[in-house]
Amino acid sequence: PTTSSATSTSSTTTISRTSTTTSTTTSTEVCAVVGCDGDDSGGAGLHMQGCTGVEPDHHCLLEVDVQLLLGTTPNASSDDCSQQALGALRRVLSVRCCPCSVGAEFADVDPRLGRIRGLLSFGPVQLEGASDETHIAEYRVFLVDSKLQRLRLVATVESSTGLPSRLRSCCIPDWYSVEVKAEIPEIGIFRLMVVPVAHGGLDLMLGRTTAPLYDFHHTAVPPPP
């Protein structure tokens, strides 16, 4: 008899896939914001920050010539750090809508260390010398450090439309009043800053500041022996 045998062969195919990962680096545009306070009243005259996405097409923001700022900034050429920061500038924005006044001396009535509580008064936004809140939705009060970096939001006040036209040429320093309660670090120089916010949520980045805060607190006196 004839025997027939069949051989079965299995084949394995290996498929190799190479995945490619593409990383995208987003650069933050550096700009300077010229604020409402001058260098002698709170130090909010110049503030460096990222401002990507902020467009100066609003009534309250004005684009300023970068070269003009570079040419007028004191000690810009002698300070290596300042020169490096200013050299990265691409835009300078000037805040035009500023509270006409902010109560410089904030009286803390909270007796606890590390906490402040008191009444903060400030005036309405002025634009070109006259009170004009047409573009302002609200005011935000921030606790800021000596470099004007925001530490926390401590109060929000809605804009009022009730200012009589006959008073728009005046600054009413207590047109707004709000009670502020906040925790404050024990070490450092801190202020309150009132920042206008335009309709649509545009944060104007810098506002007007108080004088450095004084944390009033009671010191426990040990009983007599």
Tab-separated table of C-alpha atoms in Angstrom:
chain	number	residue	atom	x	y	z
A	1	PRO	CA	0.000	0.000	0.000
A	2	THR	CA	1.053	3.511	-0.635
A	3	THR	CA	1.147	5.895	2.331
A	4	SER	CA	0.777	9.543	1.666
A	5	SER	CA	1.857	12.141	4.239
A	6	ALA	CA	1.045	15.866	4.252
A	7	THR	CA	3.142	18.457	5.953
A	8	SER	CA	1.400	21.607	7.249
A	9	THR	CA	3.486	24.755	7.593
A	10	SER	CA	2.251	27.763	9.582
A	11	SER	CA	3.530	31.239	8.831
A	12	THR	CA	3.609	34.115	11.311
A	13	THR	CA	3.698	37.679	10.081
A	14	THR	CA	4.899	40.415	12.376
A	15	ILE	CA	3.743	43.950	11.694
A	16	SER	CA	5.891	46.721	13.128
A	17	ARG	CA	4.416	50.165	13.652
A	18	THR	CA	6.414	53.245	14.447
A	19	SER	CA	4.618	55.995	16.320
A	20	THR	CA	5.769	59.572	15.986
A	21	THR	CA	5.126	62.043	18.773
A	22	THR	CA	5.101	65.688	17.877
A	23	SER	CA	5.606	68.178	20.662
A	24	THR	CA	4.402	71.729	20.319
A	25	THR	CA	6.016	74.500	22.287
A	26	THR	CA	3.883	77.532	23.021
A	27	SER	CA	5.811	80.687	23.747
A	28	THR	CA	4.374	83.324	26.031
A	29	GLU	CA	4.530	86.814	24.674
A	30	VAL	CA	6.175	89.158	27.122
A	31	CYS	CA	4.736	92.611	27.495
A	32	ALA	CA	4.899	95.490	29.906
A	33	VAL	CA	1.756	96.970	31.353
A	34	VAL	CA	1.875	100.606	32.328
A	35	GLY	CA	-0.556	100.917	35.184
A	36	CYS	CA	-2.622	103.550	36.904
A	37	ASP	CA	-0.213	104.412	39.721
A	38	GLY	CA	2.998	106.259	39.153
A	39	ASP	CA	6.277	105.093	40.641
A	40	ASP	CA	5.731	107.359	43.657
A	41	SER	CA	2.290	105.994	44.544
A	42	GLY	CA	2.403	102.259	44.913
A	43	GLY	CA	4.978	101.236	42.337
A	44	ALA	CA	2.408	100.166	39.770
A	45	GLY	CA	3.995	102.223	37.007
A	46	LEU	CA	5.513	99.264	35.155
A	47	HIS	CA	4.634	95.607	35.396
A	48	MET	CA	6.074	92.752	33.350
A	49	GLN	CA	3.863	89.801	32.526
A	50	GLY	CA	2.698	87.478	29.799
A	51	CYS	CA	-0.086	89.007	27.773
A	52	THR	CA	-0.699	86.538	24.980
A	53	GLY	CA	-4.236	86.900	23.692
A	54	VAL	CA	-4.783	90.399	25.047
A	55	GLU	CA	-5.697	92.715	22.210
A	56	PRO	CA	-5.298	96.488	22.619
A	57	ASP	CA	-8.399	97.261	20.589
A	58	HIS	CA	-10.386	98.240	23.656
A	59	HIS	CA	-11.108	101.770	24.801
A	60	CYS	CA	-9.297	101.039	28.055
A	61	LEU	CA	-6.040	99.658	26.603
A	62	LEU	CA	-3.602	101.590	24.465
A	63	GLU	CA	-0.544	100.189	22.681
A	64	VAL	CA	2.661	102.095	23.453
A	65	ASP	CA	5.859	102.216	21.432
A	66	VAL	CA	8.315	99.665	22.880
A	67	GLN	CA	11.354	101.697	21.851
A	68	LEU	CA	9.958	104.704	23.643
A	69	LEU	CA	9.737	102.703	26.862
A	70	LEU	CA	13.253	101.290	26.407
A	71	GLY	CA	14.620	104.771	25.973
A	72	THR	CA	12.935	106.229	29.060
A	73	THR	CA	13.186	103.393	31.592
A	74	PRO	CA	15.654	104.406	34.350
A	75	ASN	CA	18.742	102.183	34.766
A	76	ALA	CA	17.616	99.856	31.983
A	77	SER	CA	21.130	99.725	30.532
A	78	SER	CA	22.962	99.354	33.859
A	79	ASP	CA	20.815	96.596	35.320
A	80	ASP	CA	21.499	93.291	33.560
A	81	CYS	CA	18.256	91.718	34.774
A	82	SER	CA	16.188	94.718	33.719
A	83	GLN	CA	17.941	94.872	30.372
A	84	GLN	CA	17.272	91.186	29.717
A	85	ALA	CA	13.599	91.520	30.648
A	86	LEU	CA	13.083	94.681	28.640
A	87	GLY	CA	14.942	93.188	25.704
A	88	ALA	CA	12.313	90.446	25.474
A	89	LEU	CA	9.495	92.970	25.205
A	90	ARG	CA	7.281	92.776	22.194
A	91	ARG	CA	4.389	94.921	23.341
A	92	VAL	CA	3.647	97.625	25.866
A	93	LEU	CA	0.072	98.193	26.961
A	94	SER	CA	-1.112	101.271	28.809
A	95	VAL	CA	-4.185	101.041	31.024
A	96	ARG	CA	-6.344	104.097	30.350
A	97	CYS	CA	-9.349	103.275	32.564
A	98	CYS	CA	-8.194	103.773	36.139
A	99	PRO	CA	-10.062	104.288	39.418
A	100	CYS	CA	-9.693	107.987	40.133
A	101	SER	CA	-8.829	107.287	43.768
A	102	VAL	CA	-8.219	104.417	46.176
A	103	GLY	CA	-8.137	104.906	49.934
A	104	ALA	CA	-4.409	104.939	50.583
A	105	GLU	CA	-4.555	104.084	54.280
A	106	PHE	CA	-6.474	100.862	54.892
A	107	ALA	CA	-7.397	100.561	58.584
A	108	ASP	CA	-7.273	96.961	59.756
A	109	VAL	CA	-9.689	96.251	62.619
A	110	ASP	CA	-9.102	92.502	62.893
A	111	PRO	CA	-7.135	91.862	66.117
A	112	ARG	CA	-5.757	88.533	64.856
A	113	LEU	CA	-2.261	88.151	63.460
A	114	GLY	CA	-2.234	87.198	59.797
A	115	ARG	CA	-5.741	88.508	59.074
A	116	ILE	CA	-7.040	91.879	57.939
A	117	ARG	CA	-10.545	93.296	57.909
A	118	GLY	CA	-11.669	96.787	57.087
A	119	LEU	CA	-13.486	99.121	54.743
A	120	LEU	CA	-11.897	100.020	51.429
A	121	SER	CA	-13.202	103.054	49.537
A	122	PHE	CA	-12.396	103.990	45.955
A	123	GLY	CA	-13.641	106.223	43.172
A	124	PRO	CA	-15.041	105.381	39.735
A	125	VAL	CA	-12.961	104.908	36.612
A	126	GLN	CA	-11.828	108.039	34.865
A	127	LEU	CA	-11.048	108.194	31.166
A	128	GLU	CA	-9.383	111.290	29.731
A	129	GLY	CA	-10.022	113.290	32.886
A	130	ALA	CA	-13.704	112.468	33.366
A	131	SER	CA	-15.500	109.680	35.205
A	132	ASP	CA	-16.613	107.199	32.575
A	133	GLU	CA	-17.735	103.670	33.431
A	134	THR	CA	-19.333	102.959	30.062
A	135	HIS	CA	-16.951	100.082	29.411
A	136	ILE	CA	-16.600	98.802	32.999
A	137	ALA	CA	-18.587	95.844	34.327
A	138	GLU	CA	-17.048	95.461	37.774
A	139	TYR	CA	-14.058	96.097	40.006
A	140	ARG	CA	-11.937	93.347	41.543
A	141	VAL	CA	-9.886	93.891	44.675
A	142	PHE	CA	-6.723	91.814	44.933
A	143	LEU	CA	-4.169	91.313	47.668
A	144	VAL	CA	-0.811	91.839	45.944
A	145	ASP	CA	2.816	91.589	47.005
A	146	SER	CA	5.602	94.137	46.617
A	147	LYS	CA	5.998	93.165	42.951
A	148	LEU	CA	2.245	93.535	42.319
A	149	GLN	CA	1.802	89.796	41.870
A	150	ARG	CA	-1.730	88.803	42.781
A	151	LEU	CA	-1.998	86.591	45.835
A	152	ARG	CA	-5.774	86.288	46.027
A	153	LEU	CA	-9.045	87.930	45.084
A	154	VAL	CA	-10.599	89.467	48.196
A	155	ALA	CA	-13.638	91.399	46.909
A	156	THR	CA	-15.722	92.116	43.817
A	157	VAL	CA	-17.874	95.225	43.313
A	158	GLU	CA	-20.311	95.709	40.450
A	159	SER	CA	-20.019	98.907	38.467
A	160	SER	CA	-22.647	101.547	39.146
A	161	THR	CA	-24.415	103.560	36.455
A	162	GLY	CA	-25.857	106.108	38.821
A	163	LEU	CA	-23.142	108.762	38.708
A	164	PRO	CA	-24.839	112.073	37.767
A	165	SER	CA	-23.437	113.700	34.650
A	166	ARG	CA	-22.759	116.939	36.550
A	167	LEU	CA	-20.288	115.065	38.769
A	168	ARG	CA	-18.340	113.266	36.047
A	169	SER	CA	-15.647	115.914	36.003
A	170	CYS	CA	-15.030	115.253	39.703
A	171	CYS	CA	-13.443	112.365	41.537
A	172	ILE	CA	-15.638	111.049	44.333
A	173	PRO	CA	-13.133	109.025	46.384
A	174	ASP	CA	-15.749	107.087	48.362
A	175	TRP	CA	-18.218	106.391	45.538
A	176	TYR	CA	-17.597	102.691	46.209
A	177	SER	CA	-17.010	101.072	49.594
A	178	VAL	CA	-16.474	97.390	50.266
A	179	GLU	CA	-15.532	95.400	53.329
A	180	VAL	CA	-12.348	93.427	52.784
A	181	LYS	CA	-11.500	90.299	54.760
A	182	ALA	CA	-8.347	88.389	53.940
A	183	GLU	CA	-5.506	86.320	55.272
A	184	ILE	CA	-2.145	88.032	54.900
A	185	PRO	CA	1.355	86.523	55.174
A	186	GLU	CA	3.300	87.562	58.237
A	187	ILE	CA	6.441	88.546	56.306
A	188	GLY	CA	6.549	90.903	53.350
A	189	ILE	CA	5.029	94.100	51.966
A	190	PHE	CA	1.467	93.814	50.722
A	191	ARG	CA	-1.165	96.122	49.282
A	192	LEU	CA	-4.721	96.055	48.026
A	193	MET	CA	-5.149	96.750	44.315
A	194	VAL	CA	-8.440	97.726	42.660
A	195	VAL	CA	-8.544	96.479	39.059
A	196	PRO	CA	-11.346	97.451	36.642
A	197	VAL	CA	-12.864	94.672	34.527
A	198	ALA	CA	-14.478	95.594	31.231
A	199	HIS	CA	-17.644	94.135	29.773
A	200	GLY	CA	-16.911	90.732	28.284
A	201	GLY	CA	-14.550	89.854	31.122
A	202	LEU	CA	-11.455	91.764	29.944
A	203	ASP	CA	-9.229	92.103	33.002
A	204	LEU	CA	-7.248	95.350	32.723
A	205	MET	CA	-4.362	93.695	34.621
A	206	LEU	CA	-3.303	96.693	36.703
A	207	GLY	CA	-5.238	99.126	38.830
A	208	ARG	CA	-4.660	101.564	41.625
A	209	THR	CA	-3.146	100.452	44.931
A	210	THR	CA	-3.293	101.321	48.600
A	211	ALA	CA	-0.286	102.106	50.724
A	212	PRO	CA	1.455	99.064	52.271
A	213	LEU	CA	-0.899	97.271	54.627
A	214	TYR	CA	-0.373	97.276	58.358
A	215	ASP	CA	-1.601	94.125	60.105
A	216	PHE	CA	-3.047	95.370	63.370
A	217	HIS	CA	-3.145	92.674	66.051
A	218	HIS	CA	-3.295	92.382	69.814
A	219	THR	CA	-0.276	91.001	71.603
A	220	ALA	CA	-1.145	88.797	74.529
A	221	VAL	CA	0.117	90.210	77.827
A	222	PRO	CA	0.990	87.595	80.453
A	223	PRO	CA	-0.806	87.977	83.771
A	224	PRO	CA	1.190	89.511	86.618
A	225	PRO	CA	3.017	87.014	88.861
